[in-house]
Tab-separated table of C-alpha atoms and ligand atoms in Angstrom:
chain	number	residue	atom	x	y	z
A	245	MET	CA	116.079	135.019	94.397
A	246	GLU	CA	117.983	131.765	94.103
A	247	THR	CA	118.030	130.163	90.631
A	248	LEU	CA	116.096	126.902	90.374
A	249	THR	CA	117.227	124.371	87.761
A	250	PHE	CA	115.216	121.366	86.698
A	251	ILE	CA	115.309	118.996	83.752
A	252	GLN	CA	112.528	117.457	81.686
A	253	PHE	CA	112.888	114.105	79.952
A	254	THR	CA	109.987	113.009	77.835
A	255	ASP	CA	109.273	110.101	75.485
A	256	ILE	CA	112.291	107.996	76.475
A	257	HIS	CA	110.548	104.843	75.163
A	258	LEU	CA	112.843	102.464	77.036
A	259	GLY	CA	112.111	98.765	76.608
A	260	GLU	CA	111.422	96.308	73.864
A	261	SER	CA	108.469	96.536	71.579
A	262	ALA	CA	107.526	94.334	68.655
A	263	ALA	CA	107.196	97.445	66.505
A	264	PHE	CA	110.797	98.607	66.860
A	265	PRO	CA	114.203	97.051	66.132
A	266	PRO	CA	116.621	96.071	68.972
A	267	GLU	CA	119.087	98.667	67.667
A	268	SER	CA	116.772	101.480	68.783
A	269	LEU	CA	116.757	100.088	72.336
A	270	ARG	CA	120.580	100.012	72.416
A	271	GLN	CA	120.706	103.640	71.266
A	272	ILE	CA	118.181	104.760	73.884
A	273	LYS	CA	120.312	103.120	76.606
A	274	ASN	CA	123.331	104.982	75.199
A	275	ASN	CA	121.301	108.196	75.421
A	276	LEU	CA	120.569	107.496	79.100
A	277	ASP	CA	124.261	106.854	79.871
A	278	THR	CA	125.339	110.005	78.009
A	279	ALA	CA	122.646	112.203	79.569
A	280	LEU	CA	123.613	110.948	83.039
A	281	LYS	CA	127.221	112.067	82.482
A	282	GLU	CA	126.141	115.418	81.007
A	283	ILE	CA	123.753	116.212	83.844
A	284	ASN	CA	126.268	115.209	86.523
A	285	ASN	CA	128.766	117.588	84.878
A	286	LEU	CA	126.387	120.544	84.495
A	287	LYS	CA	127.804	123.816	85.769
A	288	ASP	CA	124.696	124.375	87.911
A	289	ASN	CA	123.156	121.954	90.410
A	290	VAL	CA	119.944	120.322	89.231
A	291	ASP	CA	117.072	120.441	91.729
A	292	PHE	CA	115.047	117.608	90.201
A	293	LEU	CA	114.137	115.710	87.057
A	294	VAL	CA	110.606	115.305	85.704
A	295	VAL	CA	109.724	112.647	83.130
A	296	THR	CA	106.547	113.669	81.326
A	297	GLY	CA	105.351	110.308	80.047
A	298	ASP	CA	106.204	107.564	77.551
A	299	ALA	CA	109.133	106.687	79.824
A	300	ILE	CA	108.862	103.103	78.598
A	301	ASN	CA	107.514	101.311	75.547
A	302	ARG	CA	105.382	98.825	77.467
A	303	GLY	CA	105.239	96.359	80.358
A	304	VAL	CA	106.592	95.923	83.866
A	305	GLU	CA	109.981	94.557	82.712
A	306	ALA	CA	110.728	97.859	81.010
A	307	ALA	CA	109.473	99.704	84.107
A	308	ASP	CA	112.016	97.787	86.237
A	309	GLU	CA	114.827	98.614	83.844
A	310	TYR	CA	113.727	102.239	83.676
A	311	LEU	CA	113.817	102.561	87.467
A	312	SER	CA	117.294	101.070	87.660
A	313	TYR	CA	118.495	103.760	85.200
A	314	MET	CA	116.701	106.618	86.946
A	315	ASN	CA	118.075	105.578	90.345
A	316	LYS	CA	121.510	106.552	89.029
A	317	PHE	CA	120.416	110.213	88.868
A	318	ASP	CA	121.391	111.823	92.142
A	319	MET	CA	118.256	113.993	92.432
A	320	PRO	CA	114.507	113.527	92.933
A	321	VAL	CA	112.743	112.114	89.843
A	322	TYR	CA	109.017	112.782	89.292
A	323	ASN	CA	107.129	110.540	86.869
A	324	ILE	CA	103.679	110.776	85.370
A	325	PRO	CA	102.109	108.006	83.263
A	326	SER	CA	100.680	108.379	79.808
A	327	SER	CA	99.990	106.220	76.783
A	328	HIS	CA	102.928	103.773	76.445
A	329	ASP	CA	103.558	103.709	80.204
A	330	LEU	CA	100.088	102.248	80.691
A	331	ALA	CA	100.444	99.587	77.981
A	332	LEU	CA	100.825	96.111	79.390
A	333	GLY	CA	101.563	94.290	76.163
A	334	ASP	CA	101.899	94.189	72.399
A	335	LYS	CA	99.192	93.293	69.941
A	336	PRO	CA	100.286	90.649	67.396
A	337	ASP	CA	100.754	93.382	64.763
A	338	GLY	CA	103.202	95.241	67.013
A	339	ASN	CA	100.831	97.950	68.226
A	340	ILE	CA	100.606	98.433	71.979
A	341	ILE	CA	97.537	97.541	74.047
A	342	LEU	CA	96.369	100.723	75.756
A	343	ASN	CA	94.996	100.902	79.267
A	344	ASP	CA	93.972	103.908	81.361
A	345	ASP	CA	94.124	102.364	84.818
A	346	PRO	CA	97.374	103.573	86.485
A	347	THR	CA	97.162	101.094	89.430
A	348	THR	CA	99.925	98.741	88.223
A	349	TRP	CA	102.071	101.666	87.112
A	350	GLU	CA	101.721	103.305	90.551
A	351	GLU	CA	102.918	100.101	92.253
A	352	TYR	CA	106.224	100.505	90.407
A	353	MET	CA	106.597	104.243	89.979
A	354	GLY	CA	104.784	105.864	92.906
A	355	PRO	CA	102.153	108.617	92.709
A	356	ALA	CA	100.755	109.503	89.288
A	357	LYS	CA	100.107	113.126	90.307
A	358	HIS	CA	102.452	115.604	92.012
A	359	SER	CA	102.011	119.086	93.450
A	360	PHE	CA	104.767	120.799	95.433
A	361	SER	CA	106.630	124.088	95.898
A	362	HIS	CA	110.399	124.368	95.631
A	363	LYS	CA	112.567	127.517	95.877
A	364	GLY	CA	109.463	129.676	95.531
A	365	VAL	CA	108.132	127.944	92.372
A	366	HIS	CA	105.027	125.750	92.387
A	367	PHE	CA	104.942	122.581	90.281
A	368	ILE	CA	101.965	120.441	89.275
A	369	PHE	CA	102.553	117.291	87.209
A	370	PHE	CA	99.616	115.143	86.138
A	371	GLU	CA	98.060	113.475	83.090
A	372	PRO	CA	94.284	113.106	82.616
A	373	PHE	CA	94.840	110.181	80.222
A	374	ARG	CA	91.909	108.310	78.709
A	375	LYS	CA	91.924	105.396	76.319
A	376	VAL	CA	89.550	106.085	73.407
A	377	ASP	CA	89.844	102.613	71.870
A	378	GLU	CA	92.588	99.998	71.578
A	379	PHE	CA	94.540	102.194	69.177
A	380	SER	CA	94.057	105.769	70.337
A	381	SER	CA	93.927	107.990	73.388
A	382	LYS	CA	93.421	111.573	74.519
A	383	ASN	CA	93.282	113.554	77.729
A	384	THR	CA	89.969	114.314	79.408
A	385	PHE	CA	89.883	117.101	81.959
A	386	ASP	CA	86.793	115.847	83.803
A	387	GLU	CA	85.139	117.149	86.984
A	388	GLU	CA	87.359	115.056	89.238
A	389	TYR	CA	90.573	116.476	87.723
A	390	SER	CA	89.074	119.966	87.699
A	391	ALA	CA	88.241	119.758	91.440
A	392	TRP	CA	91.727	118.399	92.247
A	393	LEU	CA	93.519	121.088	90.218
A	394	SER	CA	91.360	123.874	91.715
A	395	THR	CA	92.403	122.774	95.209
A	396	GLU	CA	96.081	122.635	94.219
A	397	LEU	CA	95.927	126.095	92.620
A	398	GLU	CA	94.787	127.547	95.960
A	399	LYS	CA	98.383	126.928	97.145
A	400	VAL	CA	99.802	129.275	94.485
A	401	SER	CA	100.253	132.955	95.382
A	402	PRO	CA	99.675	135.859	92.946
A	403	GLY	CA	102.654	136.281	90.595
A	404	GLN	CA	104.355	133.106	91.865
A	405	ALA	CA	105.935	131.094	89.034
A	406	LEU	CA	103.829	128.000	88.323
A	407	VAL	CA	104.860	125.085	86.101
A	408	ILE	CA	102.316	122.481	85.032
A	409	GLY	CA	103.647	119.348	83.335
A	410	TYR	CA	101.685	116.762	81.338
A	411	HIS	CA	102.360	114.435	78.401
A	412	ILE	CA	99.882	115.280	75.636
A	413	PRO	CA	100.030	118.951	74.583
A	414	ILE	CA	96.944	121.034	73.871
A	415	ILE	CA	96.887	121.915	70.183
A	416	PRO	CA	94.628	124.751	68.971
A	417	ILE	CA	92.463	123.893	65.946
A	418	LYS	CA	90.093	126.495	64.480
A	419	LYS	CA	87.834	127.473	67.401
A	420	SER	CA	88.685	124.505	69.615
A	421	TYR	CA	91.569	122.278	70.775
A	422	THR	CA	92.734	118.776	70.027
A	423	GLY	CA	94.562	116.369	72.353
A	424	TRP	CA	92.359	117.170	75.356
A	425	ASP	CA	88.617	117.032	75.984
A	426	ASN	CA	87.527	120.077	78.013
A	427	ALA	CA	90.819	121.902	77.317
A	428	GLU	CA	88.886	125.204	77.641
A	429	GLN	CA	88.003	124.420	81.276
A	430	PHE	CA	91.648	123.577	82.037
A	431	LEU	CA	92.911	126.786	80.403
A	432	ASP	CA	90.192	128.865	82.122
A	433	LEU	CA	91.366	127.660	85.545
A	434	LEU	CA	94.898	128.892	84.758
A	435	GLN	CA	93.925	132.458	83.814
A	436	GLY	CA	95.685	135.076	85.933
A	437	TYR	CA	98.555	132.777	87.007
A	438	ASN	CA	102.238	133.216	86.061
A	439	VAL	CA	102.102	129.758	84.494
A	440	THR	CA	104.056	127.746	81.923
A	441	CYS	CA	102.755	124.367	80.755
A	442	ILE	CA	105.315	121.795	79.602
A	443	SER	CA	104.596	118.644	77.623
A	444	GLY	CA	105.920	115.978	75.233
A	445	HIS	CA	104.130	113.303	73.186
A	446	ARG	CA	104.531	114.842	69.734
A	447	HIS	CA	108.312	114.231	69.716
A	448	ARG	CA	108.787	117.859	68.668
A	449	ASN	CA	110.108	121.096	70.133
A	450	ASP	CA	107.696	123.985	70.014
A	451	GLU	CA	106.411	126.914	72.041
A	452	ASN	CA	103.152	128.800	71.681
A	453	MET	CA	100.449	130.670	73.567
A	454	ILE	CA	97.070	128.975	73.924
A	455	ASN	CA	94.252	131.117	75.239
A	456	GLY	CA	96.917	133.325	76.846
A	457	ILE	CA	98.716	130.380	78.488
A	458	ARG	CA	102.352	129.605	77.576
A	459	GLN	CA	102.948	126.001	76.474
A	460	ILE	CA	106.381	124.507	75.749
A	461	GLN	CA	106.635	121.160	73.933
A	462	THR	CA	109.802	119.105	74.318
A	463	GLY	CA	111.333	116.712	71.791
A	464	SER	CA	111.772	113.019	72.466
A	465	PHE	CA	114.657	111.714	74.586
A	466	ALA	CA	114.692	108.787	72.141
A	467	GLY	CA	114.819	111.152	69.141
A	468	PHE	CA	114.600	109.482	65.750
A	469	GLN	CA	116.119	106.419	67.413
A	470	TRP	CA	112.735	105.482	68.837
A	471	ASN	CA	111.868	103.551	65.723
A	472	GLY	CA	115.434	102.964	64.567
A	473	MET	CA	115.083	105.059	61.444
A	474	GLY	CA	117.346	107.848	60.229
A	475	PRO	CA	116.753	111.472	61.221
A	476	HIS	CA	115.134	112.379	57.925
A	477	TYR	CA	112.266	109.920	58.276
A	478	ILE	CA	109.063	109.946	60.302
A	479	PHE	CA	110.380	111.695	63.472
A	480	PRO	CA	113.302	113.860	62.382
A	481	VAL	CA	113.970	115.098	65.927
A	482	ARG	CA	117.358	114.908	67.579
A	483	ALA	CA	117.406	113.104	70.919
A	484	GLY	CA	117.559	115.515	73.837
A	485	TYR	CA	116.140	116.848	77.068
A	486	ARG	CA	115.078	120.297	78.229
A	487	ILE	CA	116.915	122.237	80.913
A	488	PHE	CA	114.747	124.798	82.718
A	489	GLN	CA	115.899	127.641	84.925
A	490	VAL	CA	113.623	129.872	86.983
A	491	LYS	CA	114.976	133.110	88.425
A	492	ASP	CA	112.946	136.018	89.826
A	493	SER	CA	109.743	134.155	88.801
A	494	LYS	CA	110.878	134.095	85.127
A	495	LEU	CA	111.243	130.715	83.414
A	496	CYS	CA	113.693	130.046	80.541
A	497	SER	CA	114.624	126.765	78.887
A	498	PHE	CA	117.076	125.124	76.513
A	499	TYR	CA	116.713	121.851	74.560
A	500	LYS	CA	120.036	120.058	75.054
A	501	GLU	CA	120.882	117.680	72.265
A	502	ILE	CA	122.312	114.490	73.795
A	503	GLY	CA	126.019	113.987	73.128
A	504	VAL	CA	126.561	117.351	71.391
A	505	GLU	CA	129.141	119.632	73.020
A	506	ASP	CA	128.494	122.917	71.221
A	507	GLN	CA	125.004	123.921	70.144
A	508	VAL	CA	123.653	126.948	68.290
A	509	VAL	CA	119.862	127.069	67.997
A	510	LEU	CA	118.035	129.778	66.063
A	511	GLU	CA	114.973	129.320	68.241
A	512	THR	CA	112.539	132.047	67.188
A	513	ILE	CA	112.222	134.326	64.170
A	514	ASN	CA	109.892	137.282	64.805
A	515	GLY	CA	108.391	135.281	67.656
A	516	ILE	CA	107.725	132.112	65.610
A	517	HIS	CA	109.322	129.003	67.126
A	518	THR	CA	111.421	127.194	64.509
A	519	MET	CA	111.029	123.744	66.176
A	520	GLY	CA	114.793	123.124	66.038
A	521	PRO	CA	117.368	121.729	66.522
A	522	ARG	CA	117.496	120.726	62.867
A	523	PRO	CA	116.604	118.698	60.870
A	524	LYS	CA	113.047	119.219	62.174
A	525	ILE	CA	112.234	122.782	61.132
A	526	ARG	CA	109.301	125.118	60.817
A	527	PRO	CA	110.192	127.667	58.089
A	528	VAL	CA	108.993	131.205	58.772
A	529	ILE	CA	107.025	133.546	56.477
A	530	LEU	CA	108.105	137.182	56.888
A	531	HIS	CA	106.701	140.575	55.903
A	532	SER	CA	108.933	143.032	57.786
A	533	ASP	CA	112.190	143.647	59.661
A	534	THR	CA	112.983	140.455	61.495
A	535	VAL	CA	114.091	139.750	65.061
A	536	LEU	CA	116.272	136.650	65.534
A	537	ASN	CA	116.519	134.975	68.954
A	538	ILE	CA	119.287	132.429	69.312
A	539	LYS	CA	120.446	130.230	72.174
A	540	THR	CA	123.946	128.764	72.461
A	541	TYR	CA	125.281	126.111	74.788
A	542	SER	CA	128.754	124.731	75.274
A	543	THR	CA	129.770	121.898	77.560
A	544	ASP	CA	133.437	122.930	77.949
A	545	SER	CA	133.797	126.404	76.481
A	546	GLU	CA	131.827	129.597	75.868
A	547	PHE	CA	130.494	131.288	72.752
A	548	THR	CA	132.252	134.630	72.288
A	549	GLU	CA	130.755	135.729	68.968
A	550	LEU	CA	127.586	135.031	67.027
A	551	GLU	CA	126.900	136.178	63.470
A	552	TYR	CA	124.264	135.647	60.792
A	553	THR	CA	124.402	135.486	57.017
A	554	LEU	CA	121.766	135.234	54.303
A	555	GLY	CA	124.091	133.049	52.238
A	556	ASN	CA	125.981	135.885	50.555
A	557	LYS	CA	129.132	135.438	52.663
A	558	LYS	CA	128.488	138.707	54.532
A	559	TRP	CA	128.398	137.980	58.258
A	560	THR	CA	126.732	140.394	60.702
A	561	SER	CA	127.297	140.256	64.463
A	562	LEU	CA	124.498	139.580	66.926
A	563	SER	CA	124.303	140.814	70.536
A	564	LYS	CA	124.436	138.667	73.643
A	565	THR	CA	121.404	139.412	75.820
A	566	ASN	CA	121.856	136.869	78.587
A	567	SER	CA	124.518	134.525	79.883
A	568	ALA	CA	123.878	131.780	82.409
A	569	LEU	CA	123.929	128.025	81.881
A	570	TRP	CA	123.386	128.868	78.205
A	571	GLU	CA	123.769	132.154	76.316
A	572	GLU	CA	120.979	134.065	74.593
A	573	TRP	CA	121.520	136.349	71.603
A	574	GLU	CA	119.420	138.732	69.549
A	575	GLY	CA	119.672	140.665	66.294
A	576	ILE	CA	117.536	142.333	63.657
A	577	VAL	CA	117.652	141.561	59.942
A	578	PRO	CA	116.328	144.619	58.056
A	579	TYR	CA	113.648	143.677	55.506
A	580	ASP	CA	115.708	145.198	52.661
A	581	LYS	CA	118.548	142.741	53.320
A	582	PHE	CA	116.422	139.821	52.089
A	583	HIS	CA	117.361	139.802	48.432
A	584	LYS	CA	115.121	136.994	47.203
A	585	LYS	CA	111.782	135.388	47.982
A	586	PHE	CA	113.377	132.366	49.596
A	587	ASN	CA	116.287	132.911	51.977
A	588	ILE	CA	118.203	130.800	54.420
A	589	ILE	CA	119.317	132.457	57.635
A	590	THR	CA	122.521	130.823	58.840
A	591	ILE	CA	123.956	131.495	62.284
A	592	ARG	CA	127.646	130.956	63.034
A	593	GLY	CA	128.881	130.787	66.603
A	594	THR	CA	132.556	131.095	67.520
A	595	LEU	CA	133.745	129.654	70.813
A	596	ALA	CA	136.535	130.773	73.121
A	597	ASN	CA	138.417	127.600	72.096
A	598	SER	CA	138.135	128.711	68.400
A	599	LYS	CA	135.696	125.951	67.450
A	600	MET	CA	132.557	126.900	65.517
A	601	ALA	CA	128.947	125.719	65.508
A	602	TYR	CA	126.079	126.546	63.148
A	603	ASP	CA	122.343	126.603	62.750
A	604	SER	CA	120.194	127.486	59.776
A	605	VAL	CA	116.481	128.078	59.109
A	606	PRO	CA	114.715	128.764	55.791
A	607	VAL	CA	112.456	131.832	55.528
A	608	HIS	CA	109.955	132.918	52.872
A	609	ILE	CA	109.730	136.652	52.160
A	610	ARG	CA	106.404	138.241	51.252
A	611	GLU	CA	105.653	141.836	50.174
A	612	ARG	CA	106.569	144.328	52.881
A	613	ASN	CA	103.805	144.965	55.410
A	614	ASP	CA	104.991	146.061	58.846
A	615	SER	CA	101.601	145.455	60.442
A	616	LEU	CA	101.494	141.756	59.506
A	617	PRO	CA	102.968	139.308	62.045
A	618	ALA	CA	105.309	136.521	60.935
A	619	GLU	CA	103.689	133.144	60.249
A	620	GLY	CA	104.900	129.582	60.594
A	621	GLY	CA	105.109	127.522	57.395
A	622	PRO	CA	104.521	123.759	57.128
A	623	GLU	CA	106.982	121.617	59.104
A	624	MET	CA	109.864	120.204	57.084
A	625	THR	CA	113.262	118.581	57.389
A	626	PHE	CA	116.226	120.818	56.732
A	627	GLU	CA	119.921	120.076	57.085
A	628	LEU	CA	123.269	121.824	56.845
A	629	MET	CA	126.319	120.591	55.020
A	630	THR	CA	129.815	121.965	54.682
A	631	SER	CA	131.631	122.554	51.425
A	632	ALA	CA	135.370	122.769	51.108
A	633	SER	CA	135.522	124.396	47.682
A	634	GLU	CA	134.227	127.660	46.227
A	635	ALA	CA	132.894	125.785	43.182
A	636	ASP	CA	130.823	123.442	45.351
A	637	PHE	CA	129.507	126.366	47.347
A	638	ASN	CA	128.413	128.269	44.217
A	639	LYS	CA	126.856	125.152	42.713
A	640	CYS	CA	124.792	124.542	45.852
A	641	LYS	CA	123.876	128.217	46.105
A	642	ASP	CA	122.622	128.201	42.503
A	643	GLN	CA	120.436	125.243	43.350
A	644	HIS	CA	118.680	127.395	45.959
A	645	ASP	CA	120.134	125.457	48.893
A	646	PHE	CA	116.919	123.543	49.423
A	647	PRO	CA	116.141	121.600	51.573
A	648	TRP	CA	119.662	121.982	52.928
A	649	ALA	CA	122.111	124.853	53.204
A	650	VAL	CA	125.838	125.002	52.602
A	651	ILE	CA	127.918	126.842	55.153
A	652	PRO	CA	129.894	129.498	53.262
A	653	ARG	CA	133.552	129.668	54.238
B	526	LIG	FE1	106.181	109.112	72.646
């Protein structure tokens, strides 16, 4: 079956807001210009672009500007409104004024809900957004949305790939969910479908299973630039967008960092999503032999070798498992190779043009127990630095490389 390629932008936050400095707006416009060039130069044709909410900061002026940018993309663009998109103004303290009536938004942007099939894949994009009070919001999957979604799901055949896009992700908490009212009803309707849900809102990359349903969260297009602060503060997420490919009813994705030519991302460790690209990281707690899954992407070249080290200068090769728009790699770190309770797994990718790119994720090692699954630790910021001298490398190594790692040369 033909490969389908689509791109998700989320949380662009275009437009002025009293809460954020003008510099952040300039950087977001730069991101749009850079992403436009990157997407036009992609090796594969893009079928469409979906923007899953927070396209703008507030107001119709920003909506106008947003549309003039999106018109430059030579492909269909699907929008859905959520919190900031539905804000018509600023409060004097800089907070936005929330609204849950999409009428004005629809006048500018078109329909607020979409359901269509393309190249054998069915797509449903919608947001059951509700204002809670002037400061907060959540999604409410009420009877009206439930009836609408049930009708749309009748168009999906058994086994057909289905992608549902919304802004606010469903987050499991104890025996319930946060972010959505009636999330259980929504998830119940999706049982038995070959479905992936995609979202934004939290300005983080993540992937998990909720009640058996796969949910992928995508980092903010604005990245840390949304509020003009450096990457190690508040939202330490690099600006990017997610490229999806569906082939033979199987969906894969890659978070492309805007303006970066060569990317190595250690995406999962024993199935736990690391939330990268750095510096936003979820460290992983391990009890057994460990499977690494890495994705690499190069704009102009190709990764020919990928290796890992635990910081002891011994590099071990990993195997390429897939090669398309991006490459996928896999390898196993035997439990006995972890020589201390706290380790940093560093990945080094070598490109055909001899350049190199790196990624690194901290892991905590517990007593061996092969029946225990890996666990995610608390989110943190974690960065890599290079060191030219052996002395610097040893000094950093002795300081336990935390919360950053030195690339051994
Ligand atoms: Fe946002």
